[in-house]
Coordinates of C-alpha atoms (C1' of nucleotides) in Angstrom, one line a residue:
Chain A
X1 CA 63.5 89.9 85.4
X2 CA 61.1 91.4 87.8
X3 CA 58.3 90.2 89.3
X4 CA 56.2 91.6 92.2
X5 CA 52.1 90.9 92.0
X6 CA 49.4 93.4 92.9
X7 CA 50.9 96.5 91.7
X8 CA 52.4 94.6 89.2
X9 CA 55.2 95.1 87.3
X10 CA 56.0 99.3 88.0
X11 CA 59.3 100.8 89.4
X12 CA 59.0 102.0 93.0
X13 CA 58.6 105.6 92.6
X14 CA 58.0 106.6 95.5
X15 CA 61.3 106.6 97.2
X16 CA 62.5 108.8 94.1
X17 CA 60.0 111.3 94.8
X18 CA 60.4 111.4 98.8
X19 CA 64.0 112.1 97.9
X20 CA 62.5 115.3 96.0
X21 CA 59.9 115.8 98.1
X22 CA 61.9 117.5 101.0
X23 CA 61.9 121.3 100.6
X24 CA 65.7 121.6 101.5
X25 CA 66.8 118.6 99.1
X26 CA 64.5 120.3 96.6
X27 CA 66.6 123.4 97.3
X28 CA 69.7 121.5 97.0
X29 CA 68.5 119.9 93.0
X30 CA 67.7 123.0 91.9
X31 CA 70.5 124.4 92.7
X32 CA 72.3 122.1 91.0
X33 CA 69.8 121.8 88.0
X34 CA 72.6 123.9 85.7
X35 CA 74.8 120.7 85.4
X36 CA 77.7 122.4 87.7
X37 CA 79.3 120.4 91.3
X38 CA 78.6 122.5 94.2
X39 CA 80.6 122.1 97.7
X40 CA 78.7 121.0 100.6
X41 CA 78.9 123.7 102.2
X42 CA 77.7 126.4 99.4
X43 CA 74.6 123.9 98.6
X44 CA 73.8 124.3 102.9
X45 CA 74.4 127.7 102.5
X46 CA 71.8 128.1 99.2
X47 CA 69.2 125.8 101.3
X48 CA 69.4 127.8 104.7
X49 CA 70.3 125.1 106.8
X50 CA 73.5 123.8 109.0
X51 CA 75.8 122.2 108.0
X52 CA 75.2 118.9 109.5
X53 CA 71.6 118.5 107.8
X54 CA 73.2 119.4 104.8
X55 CA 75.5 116.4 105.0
X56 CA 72.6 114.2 105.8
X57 CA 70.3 115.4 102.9
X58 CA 73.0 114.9 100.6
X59 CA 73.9 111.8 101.9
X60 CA 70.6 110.6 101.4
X61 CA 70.5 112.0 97.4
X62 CA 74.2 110.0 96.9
X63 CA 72.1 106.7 98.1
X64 CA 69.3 107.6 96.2
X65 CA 71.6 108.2 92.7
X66 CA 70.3 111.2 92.4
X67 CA 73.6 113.5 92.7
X68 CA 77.4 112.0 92.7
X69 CA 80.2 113.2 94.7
X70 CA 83.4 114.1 93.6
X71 CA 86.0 114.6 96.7
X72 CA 89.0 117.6 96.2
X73 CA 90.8 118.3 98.5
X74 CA 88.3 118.9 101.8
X75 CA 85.6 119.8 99.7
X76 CA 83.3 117.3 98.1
X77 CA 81.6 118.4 94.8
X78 CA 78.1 117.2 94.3
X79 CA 76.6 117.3 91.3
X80 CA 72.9 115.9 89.5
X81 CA 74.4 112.1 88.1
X82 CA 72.7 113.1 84.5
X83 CA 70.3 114.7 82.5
X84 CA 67.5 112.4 83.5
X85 CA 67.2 113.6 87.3
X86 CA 67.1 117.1 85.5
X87 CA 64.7 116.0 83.0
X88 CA 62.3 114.9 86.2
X89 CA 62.8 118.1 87.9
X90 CA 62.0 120.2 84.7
X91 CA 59.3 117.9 84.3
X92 CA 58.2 118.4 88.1
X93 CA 58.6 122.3 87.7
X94 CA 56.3 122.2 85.1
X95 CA 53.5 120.6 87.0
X96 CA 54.2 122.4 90.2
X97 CA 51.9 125.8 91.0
X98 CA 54.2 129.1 90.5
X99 CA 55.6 130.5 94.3
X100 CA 53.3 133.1 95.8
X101 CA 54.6 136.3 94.5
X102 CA 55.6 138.0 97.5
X103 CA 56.2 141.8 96.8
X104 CA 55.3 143.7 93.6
X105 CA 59.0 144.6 93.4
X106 CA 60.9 141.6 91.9
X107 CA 64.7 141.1 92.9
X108 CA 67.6 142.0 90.6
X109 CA 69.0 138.5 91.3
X110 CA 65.8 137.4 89.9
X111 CA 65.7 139.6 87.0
X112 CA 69.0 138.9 85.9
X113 CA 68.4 135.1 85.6
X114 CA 64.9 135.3 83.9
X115 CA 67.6 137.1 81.1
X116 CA 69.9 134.3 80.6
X117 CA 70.3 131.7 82.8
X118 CA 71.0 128.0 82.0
X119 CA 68.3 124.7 82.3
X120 CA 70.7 122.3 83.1
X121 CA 73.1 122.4 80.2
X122 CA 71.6 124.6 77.8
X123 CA 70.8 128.0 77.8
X124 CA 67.4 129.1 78.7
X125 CA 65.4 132.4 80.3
X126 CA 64.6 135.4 77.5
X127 CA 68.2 134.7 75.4
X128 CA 67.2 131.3 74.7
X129 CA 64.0 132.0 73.8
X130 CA 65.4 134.5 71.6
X131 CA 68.2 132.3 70.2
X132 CA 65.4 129.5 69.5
X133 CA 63.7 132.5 67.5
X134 CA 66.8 133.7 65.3
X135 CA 67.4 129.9 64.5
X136 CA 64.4 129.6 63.5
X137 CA 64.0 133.0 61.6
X138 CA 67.1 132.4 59.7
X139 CA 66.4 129.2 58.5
X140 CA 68.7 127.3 60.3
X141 CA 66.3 125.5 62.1
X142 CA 63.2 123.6 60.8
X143 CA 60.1 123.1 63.2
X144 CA 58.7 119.7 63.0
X145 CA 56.2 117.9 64.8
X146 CA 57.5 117.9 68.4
X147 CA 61.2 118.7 67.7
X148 CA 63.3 120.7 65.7
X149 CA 65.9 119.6 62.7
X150 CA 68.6 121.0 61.3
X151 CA 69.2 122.2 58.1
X152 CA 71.7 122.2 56.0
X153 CA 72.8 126.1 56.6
X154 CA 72.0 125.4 60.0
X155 CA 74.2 123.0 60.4
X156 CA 76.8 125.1 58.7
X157 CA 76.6 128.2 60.6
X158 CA 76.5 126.3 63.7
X159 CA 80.1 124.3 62.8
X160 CA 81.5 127.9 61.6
X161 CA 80.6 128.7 65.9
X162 CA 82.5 125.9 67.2
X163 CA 79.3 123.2 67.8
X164 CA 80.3 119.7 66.6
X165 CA 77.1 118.9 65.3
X166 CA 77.7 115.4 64.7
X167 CA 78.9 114.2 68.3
X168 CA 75.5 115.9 69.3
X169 CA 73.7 113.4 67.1
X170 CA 75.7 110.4 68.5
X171 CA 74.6 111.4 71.8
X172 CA 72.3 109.2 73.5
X173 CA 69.9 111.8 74.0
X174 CA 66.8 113.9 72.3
X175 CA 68.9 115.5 69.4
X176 CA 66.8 119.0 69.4
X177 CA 63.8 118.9 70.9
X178 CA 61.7 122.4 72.8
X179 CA 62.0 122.5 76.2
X180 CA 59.2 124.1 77.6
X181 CA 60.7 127.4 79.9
X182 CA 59.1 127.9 83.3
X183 CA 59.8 131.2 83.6
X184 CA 59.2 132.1 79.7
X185 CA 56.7 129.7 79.5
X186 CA 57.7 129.5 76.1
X187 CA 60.4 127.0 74.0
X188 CA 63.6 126.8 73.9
X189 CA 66.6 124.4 72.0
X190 CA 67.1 122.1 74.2
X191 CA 68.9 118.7 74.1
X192 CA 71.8 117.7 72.9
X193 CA 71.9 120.1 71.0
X194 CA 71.3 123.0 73.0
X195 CA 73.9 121.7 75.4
X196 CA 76.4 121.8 72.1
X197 CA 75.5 125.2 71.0
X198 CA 75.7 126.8 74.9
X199 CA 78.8 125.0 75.4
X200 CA 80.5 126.6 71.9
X201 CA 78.9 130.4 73.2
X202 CA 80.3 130.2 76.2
X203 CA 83.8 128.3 74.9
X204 CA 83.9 131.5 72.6
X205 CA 83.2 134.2 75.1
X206 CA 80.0 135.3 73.8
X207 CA 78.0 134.4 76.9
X208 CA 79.9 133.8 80.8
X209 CA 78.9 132.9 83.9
X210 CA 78.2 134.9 86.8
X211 CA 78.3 134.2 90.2
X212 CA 75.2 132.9 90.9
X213 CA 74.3 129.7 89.6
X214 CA 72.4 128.8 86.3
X215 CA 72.7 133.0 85.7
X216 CA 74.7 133.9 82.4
X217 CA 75.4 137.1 81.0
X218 CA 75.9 138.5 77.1
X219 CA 79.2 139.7 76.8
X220 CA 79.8 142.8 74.4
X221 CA 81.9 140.3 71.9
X222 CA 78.8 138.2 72.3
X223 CA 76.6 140.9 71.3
X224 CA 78.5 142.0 68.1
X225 CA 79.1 137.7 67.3
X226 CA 75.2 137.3 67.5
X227 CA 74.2 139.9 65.5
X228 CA 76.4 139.6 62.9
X229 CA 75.5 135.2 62.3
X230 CA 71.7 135.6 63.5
X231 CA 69.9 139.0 61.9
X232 CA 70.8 140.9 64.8
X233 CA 67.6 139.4 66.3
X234 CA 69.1 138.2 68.8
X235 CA 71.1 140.7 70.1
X236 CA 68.4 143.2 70.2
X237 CA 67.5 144.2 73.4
Chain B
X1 CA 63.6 130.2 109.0
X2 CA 65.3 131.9 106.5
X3 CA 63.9 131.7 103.1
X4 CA 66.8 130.9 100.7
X5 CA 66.9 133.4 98.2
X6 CA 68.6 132.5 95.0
X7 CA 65.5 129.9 94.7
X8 CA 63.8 132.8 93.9
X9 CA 62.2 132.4 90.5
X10 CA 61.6 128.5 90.6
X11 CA 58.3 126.4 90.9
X12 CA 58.0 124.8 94.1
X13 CA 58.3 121.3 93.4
X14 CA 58.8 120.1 96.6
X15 CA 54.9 120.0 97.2
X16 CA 54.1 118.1 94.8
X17 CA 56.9 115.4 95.1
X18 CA 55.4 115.1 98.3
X19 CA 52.4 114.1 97.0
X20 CA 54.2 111.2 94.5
X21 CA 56.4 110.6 97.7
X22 CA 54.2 108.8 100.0
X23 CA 53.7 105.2 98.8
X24 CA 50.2 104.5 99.2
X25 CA 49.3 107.7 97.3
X26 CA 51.9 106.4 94.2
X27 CA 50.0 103.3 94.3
X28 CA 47.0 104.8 93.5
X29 CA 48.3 107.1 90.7
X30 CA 49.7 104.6 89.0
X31 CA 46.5 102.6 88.9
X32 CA 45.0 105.5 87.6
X33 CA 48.2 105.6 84.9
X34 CA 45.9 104.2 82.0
X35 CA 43.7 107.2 81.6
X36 CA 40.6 105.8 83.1
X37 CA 38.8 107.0 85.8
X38 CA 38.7 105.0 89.0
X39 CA 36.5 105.2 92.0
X40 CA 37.5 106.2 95.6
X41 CA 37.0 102.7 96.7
X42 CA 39.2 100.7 94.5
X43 CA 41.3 102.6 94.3
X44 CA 41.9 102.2 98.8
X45 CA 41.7 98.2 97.4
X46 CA 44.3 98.2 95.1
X47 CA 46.4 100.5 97.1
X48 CA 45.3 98.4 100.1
X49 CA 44.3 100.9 102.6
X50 CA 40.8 101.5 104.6
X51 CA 38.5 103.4 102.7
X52 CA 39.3 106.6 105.3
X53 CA 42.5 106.7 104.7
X54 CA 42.2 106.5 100.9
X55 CA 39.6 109.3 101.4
X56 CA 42.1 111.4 102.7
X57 CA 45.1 111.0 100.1
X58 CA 42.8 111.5 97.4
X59 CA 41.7 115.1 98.8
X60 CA 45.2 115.7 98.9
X61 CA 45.9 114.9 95.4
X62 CA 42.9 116.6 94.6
X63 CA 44.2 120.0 96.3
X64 CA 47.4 119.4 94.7
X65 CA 45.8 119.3 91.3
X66 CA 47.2 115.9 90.5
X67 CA 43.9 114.4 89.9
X68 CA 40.0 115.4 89.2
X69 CA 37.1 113.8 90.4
X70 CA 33.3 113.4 88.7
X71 CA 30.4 112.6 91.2
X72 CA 28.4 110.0 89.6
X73 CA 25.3 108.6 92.0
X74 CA 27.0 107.3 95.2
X75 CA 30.7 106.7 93.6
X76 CA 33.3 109.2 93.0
X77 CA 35.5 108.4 90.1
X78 CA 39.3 110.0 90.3
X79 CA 41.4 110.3 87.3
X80 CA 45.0 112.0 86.5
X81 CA 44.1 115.5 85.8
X82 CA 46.1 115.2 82.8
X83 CA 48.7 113.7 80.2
X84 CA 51.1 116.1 82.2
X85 CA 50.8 114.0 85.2
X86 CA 51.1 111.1 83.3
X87 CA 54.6 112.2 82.0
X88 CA 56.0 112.8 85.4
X89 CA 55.3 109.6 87.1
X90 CA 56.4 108.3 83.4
X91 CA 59.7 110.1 84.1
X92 CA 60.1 109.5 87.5
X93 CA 59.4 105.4 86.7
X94 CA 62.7 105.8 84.7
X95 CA 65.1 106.5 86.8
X96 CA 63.7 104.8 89.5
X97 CA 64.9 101.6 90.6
X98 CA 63.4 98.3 89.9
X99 CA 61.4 96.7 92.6
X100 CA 62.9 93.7 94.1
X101 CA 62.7 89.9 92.5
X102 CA 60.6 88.4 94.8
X103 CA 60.5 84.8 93.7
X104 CA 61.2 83.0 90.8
X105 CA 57.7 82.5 89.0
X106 CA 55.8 85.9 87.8
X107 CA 52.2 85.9 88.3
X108 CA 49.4 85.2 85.0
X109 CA 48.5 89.0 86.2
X110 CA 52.4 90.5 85.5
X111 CA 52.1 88.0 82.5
X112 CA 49.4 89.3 80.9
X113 CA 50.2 92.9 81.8
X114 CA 53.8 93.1 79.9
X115 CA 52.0 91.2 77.2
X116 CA 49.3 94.3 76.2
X117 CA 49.2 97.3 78.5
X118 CA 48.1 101.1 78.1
X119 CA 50.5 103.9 79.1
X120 CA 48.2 106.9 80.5
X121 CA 45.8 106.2 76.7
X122 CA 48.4 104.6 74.5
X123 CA 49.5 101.2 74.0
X124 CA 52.3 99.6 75.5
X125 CA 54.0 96.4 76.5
X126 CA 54.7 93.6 74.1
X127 CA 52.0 94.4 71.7
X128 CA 53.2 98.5 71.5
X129 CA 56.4 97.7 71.1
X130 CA 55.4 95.3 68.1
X131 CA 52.9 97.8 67.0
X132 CA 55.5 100.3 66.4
X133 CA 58.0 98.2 64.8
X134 CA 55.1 96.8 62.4
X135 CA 54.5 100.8 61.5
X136 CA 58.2 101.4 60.8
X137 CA 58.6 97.8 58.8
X138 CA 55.9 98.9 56.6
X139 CA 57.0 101.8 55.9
X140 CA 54.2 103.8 57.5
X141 CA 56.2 105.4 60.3
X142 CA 59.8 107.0 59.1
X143 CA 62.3 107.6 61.9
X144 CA 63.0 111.0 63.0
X145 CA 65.9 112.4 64.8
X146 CA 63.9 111.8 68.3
X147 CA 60.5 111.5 66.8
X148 CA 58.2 109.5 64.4
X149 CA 56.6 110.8 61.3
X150 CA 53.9 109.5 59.4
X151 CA 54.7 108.7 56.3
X152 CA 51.5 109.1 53.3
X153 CA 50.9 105.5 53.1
X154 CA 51.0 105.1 56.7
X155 CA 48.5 107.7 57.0
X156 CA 46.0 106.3 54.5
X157 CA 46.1 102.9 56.3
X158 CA 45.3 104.9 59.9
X159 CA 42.6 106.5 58.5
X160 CA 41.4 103.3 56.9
X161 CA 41.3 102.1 60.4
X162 CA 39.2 104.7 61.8
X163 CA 42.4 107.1 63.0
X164 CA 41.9 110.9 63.0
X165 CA 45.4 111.8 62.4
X166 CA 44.4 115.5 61.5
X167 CA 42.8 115.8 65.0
X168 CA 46.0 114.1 66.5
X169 CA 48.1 116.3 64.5
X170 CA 46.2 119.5 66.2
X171 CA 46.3 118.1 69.9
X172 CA 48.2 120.5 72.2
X173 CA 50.7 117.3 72.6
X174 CA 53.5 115.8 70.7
X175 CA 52.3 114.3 68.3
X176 CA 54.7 111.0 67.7
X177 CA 56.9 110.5 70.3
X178 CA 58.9 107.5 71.1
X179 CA 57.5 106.6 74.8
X180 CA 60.6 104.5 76.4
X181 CA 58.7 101.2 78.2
X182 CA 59.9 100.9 81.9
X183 CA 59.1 96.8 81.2
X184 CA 60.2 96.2 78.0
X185 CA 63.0 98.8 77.8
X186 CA 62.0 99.5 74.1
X187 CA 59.9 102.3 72.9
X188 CA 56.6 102.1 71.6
X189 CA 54.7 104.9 70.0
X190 CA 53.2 107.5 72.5
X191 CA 51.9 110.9 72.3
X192 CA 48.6 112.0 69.9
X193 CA 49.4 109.7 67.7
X194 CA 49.3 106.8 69.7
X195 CA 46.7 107.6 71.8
X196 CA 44.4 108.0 68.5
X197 CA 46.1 104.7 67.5
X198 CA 45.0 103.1 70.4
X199 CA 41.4 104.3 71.0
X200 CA 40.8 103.5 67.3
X201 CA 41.8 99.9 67.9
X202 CA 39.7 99.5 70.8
X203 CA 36.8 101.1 69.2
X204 CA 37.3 98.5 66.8
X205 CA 37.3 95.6 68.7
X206 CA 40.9 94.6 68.2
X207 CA 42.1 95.3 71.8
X208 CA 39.3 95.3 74.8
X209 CA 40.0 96.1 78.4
X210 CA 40.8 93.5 80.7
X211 CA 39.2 93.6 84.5
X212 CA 42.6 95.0 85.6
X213 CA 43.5 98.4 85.0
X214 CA 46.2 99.1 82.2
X215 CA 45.9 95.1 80.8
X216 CA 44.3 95.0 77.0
X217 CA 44.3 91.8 75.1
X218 CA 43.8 90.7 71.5
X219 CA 40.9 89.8 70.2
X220 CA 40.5 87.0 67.9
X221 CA 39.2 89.7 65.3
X222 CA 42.1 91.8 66.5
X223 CA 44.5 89.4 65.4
X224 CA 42.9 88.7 62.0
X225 CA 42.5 92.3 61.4
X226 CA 46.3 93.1 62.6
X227 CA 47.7 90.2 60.2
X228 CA 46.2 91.8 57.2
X229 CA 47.0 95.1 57.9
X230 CA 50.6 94.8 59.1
X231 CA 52.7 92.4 57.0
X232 CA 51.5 89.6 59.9
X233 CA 54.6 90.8 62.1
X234 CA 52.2 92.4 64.8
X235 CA 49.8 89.2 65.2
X236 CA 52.4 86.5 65.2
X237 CA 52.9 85.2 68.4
Chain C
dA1 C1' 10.1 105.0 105.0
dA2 C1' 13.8 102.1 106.1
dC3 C1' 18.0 100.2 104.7
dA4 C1' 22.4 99.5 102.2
dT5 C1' 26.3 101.4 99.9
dC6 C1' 29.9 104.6 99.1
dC7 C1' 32.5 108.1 100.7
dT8 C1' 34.1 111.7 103.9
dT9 C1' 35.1 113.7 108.5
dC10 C1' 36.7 113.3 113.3
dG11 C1' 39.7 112.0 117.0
dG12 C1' 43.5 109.7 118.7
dC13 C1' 47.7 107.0 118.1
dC14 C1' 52.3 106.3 116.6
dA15 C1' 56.4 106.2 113.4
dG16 C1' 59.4 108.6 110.6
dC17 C1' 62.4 112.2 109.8
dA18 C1' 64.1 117.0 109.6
dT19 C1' 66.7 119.7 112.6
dC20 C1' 70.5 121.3 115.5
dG21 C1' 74.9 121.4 118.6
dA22 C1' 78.8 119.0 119.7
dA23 C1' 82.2 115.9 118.8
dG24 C1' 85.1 113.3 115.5
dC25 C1' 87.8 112.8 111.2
dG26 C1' 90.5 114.1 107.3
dT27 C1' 92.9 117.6 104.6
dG28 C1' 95.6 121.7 103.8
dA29 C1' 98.2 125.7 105.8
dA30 C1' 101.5 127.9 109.0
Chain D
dT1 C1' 103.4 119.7 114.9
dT2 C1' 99.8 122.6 115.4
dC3 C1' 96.1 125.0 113.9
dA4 C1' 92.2 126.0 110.7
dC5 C1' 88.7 124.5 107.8
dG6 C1' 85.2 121.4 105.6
dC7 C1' 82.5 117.8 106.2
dT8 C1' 80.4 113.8 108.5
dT9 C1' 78.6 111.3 112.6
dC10 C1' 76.1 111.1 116.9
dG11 C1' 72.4 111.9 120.1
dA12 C1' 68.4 114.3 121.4
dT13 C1' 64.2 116.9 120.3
dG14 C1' 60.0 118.1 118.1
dC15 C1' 56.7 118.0 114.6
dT16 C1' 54.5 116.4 110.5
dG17 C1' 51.6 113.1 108.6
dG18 C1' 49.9 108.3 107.7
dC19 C1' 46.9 105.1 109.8
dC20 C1' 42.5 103.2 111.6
dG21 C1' 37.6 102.8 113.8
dA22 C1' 33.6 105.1 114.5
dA23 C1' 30.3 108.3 113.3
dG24 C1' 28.1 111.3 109.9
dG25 C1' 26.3 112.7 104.9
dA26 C1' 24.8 111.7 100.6
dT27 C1' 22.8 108.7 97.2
dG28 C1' 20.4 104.8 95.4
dT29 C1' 17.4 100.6 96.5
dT30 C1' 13.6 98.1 98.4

DNA sequence: AACATCCTTCGGCCAGCATCGAAGCGTGAA
DNA sequence: TTCACGCTTCGATGCTGGCCGAAGGATGTT
């Protein structure tokens, strides 16, 4: 029941946003923006600062909801509480001017995670752009309006890999809907969805993680798996 | 200070967070959530700030790209600088927390505004959410997995009403999205569609603009004209 | 022309907060 | 127990940025 007067009835949004709006917290989300808990001390690490302002940024983010903590042993994890806050930084990303490019020369950490790299839960960069093309090429995906459906082979091949298509639908969440990439800037499955598919590539071995977080890499299995269900368009280089 | 580098590749959002972040400046961008165009000085009114002051966020969100400005005579009228914009304070609304109760009795103003209200160009509050369930009990919207589509019927009756839903269907947009309503908690048909819904009933006299940003109401007409169209559901009380 | 209105720019004031080192607390290892 | 490690808390410091009144431009009105 709420109630204020002038600015009538609208959620406070800007305590959210000053939460984001600090460079090192921002840091801090993206780091975390591929679903995974990070120690405190790897996300001050990532952010370049000491320890101690680490544990008061994310102290601030745990008040805010933003990120949840999970204590083991004398590290605590943090992690993003839910798709949501990574639905507002995607969203926030989109709007936001691209860094300066500093050097013609771009990094290999860079390159590798414009290849494959995750958006929160699904996979992303030029492989999901790619996967989001052999779906579509092979008719197991449909293109509708704003989101994508299923069809019937789809939905088929997809079981045969190990996605449980139907606890996907039940999810409380878009079922398949493009998800604009930032470095692509170009679709990809996203969703429920997306997170089902990535989860059952990387269940099977046909995509792992690297170091680095949000990066992914094909394995060789992976490359023989994908071009033998999708065309082969996928595992082209 | 040392420039983290795994950020590498990312947007910078932290920027423009800051820009949402600061409370007077969220103020004003939610005022200007309805589409229209507002000028410099109401805007410092409703977000109650001196005119200087106001000056200066609005060159800030105008560097930032968040908002444009047209020079007309001696007033400057700012609007969002897009349906982009829109989204992200739309998102950030969500999972931000409600404001406060503070008292018991809500104001004819809060009234009025959960009653009808626009969201960036589309219609929201009581009447959207009725608007949409009307569509869907007569058959003119079908439920998609996380979309609407129109069904034929339900677009000869828009067009009968003066709705171009081919120039909807070629907007660079979704084109019949559920929009989730931070004061209803129900959704209520956003996107192309319902902006082209929403002009068209305003152009028709059924809804006009209220003194206060983002409030519509029925017009007598309106409720006539709703009552034959929709099956009665939308008008009733 | 002279005035009123709307808005921006300037200068100065003050609060908030990001930052760090050092110290404190809890956990796991020797 | 004692040490090592990870993290948080404390206290102090410095800077960013929001705020206003007054003055300055620009535009429309009389």
């Amino acid at each position: 029941m709420p109630a204020p007067q002038h600015v009538a009835n609208d959620a406070e949004i800007a305590p959210v946003a000053a939460l984001i709006a600090d460079p090192t917290r921002a840091a801090m989300l993206t780091a975390l923006l591929d679903g995974r808990a990070l120690a405190a001390g790897e996300l001050a690490r990532l952010a370049g600062v000491s320890a101690a302002t680490a544990s008061a940024h994310l102290s601030r983010l745990l008040d805010g909801g933003l990120v949840t903590v999970v204590r083991q042993g004398r590290h605590r994890y943090y992690r993003l509480s839910g798709p949501d806050i990574a639905e507002v930084l995607e969203v926030l990303a989109r709007i936001s001017p691209r860094p300066a490019v500093r050097g013609l020369t771009q990094s290999r950490q860079a390159r590798r995670l414009e290849e494959a790299r995750t958006c929160y839960d699904h996979l992303a960069g030029r492989a999901g752009v790619r996967l989001l093309g052999a779906l579509l090429d092979g008719d197991h995906l449909d293109e509708r309006a704003d989101a994508y459906e299923l069809t019937p082979a789809g939905e088929e091949t997809l079981e045969a890999l190990g996605v449980d298509v139907p606890a996907a639908r039940r999810a409380r969440r878009r079922f398949a809907p493009p998800c604009l990439d930032w470095t692509e800037r170009t679709p990809h499955l996203g969703g429920a969805l997306g997170a089902a598919v990535t989860a059952a590539l990387i269940e099977r071995g046909w995509f792992e993680r690297t170091r680095e977080p949000r990066a992914l890499r094909v394995t060789p299995e992976g490359r023989r798996g994908l071009e033998e269900h999708f065309t082969g368009r996928m595992a082209r280089e």
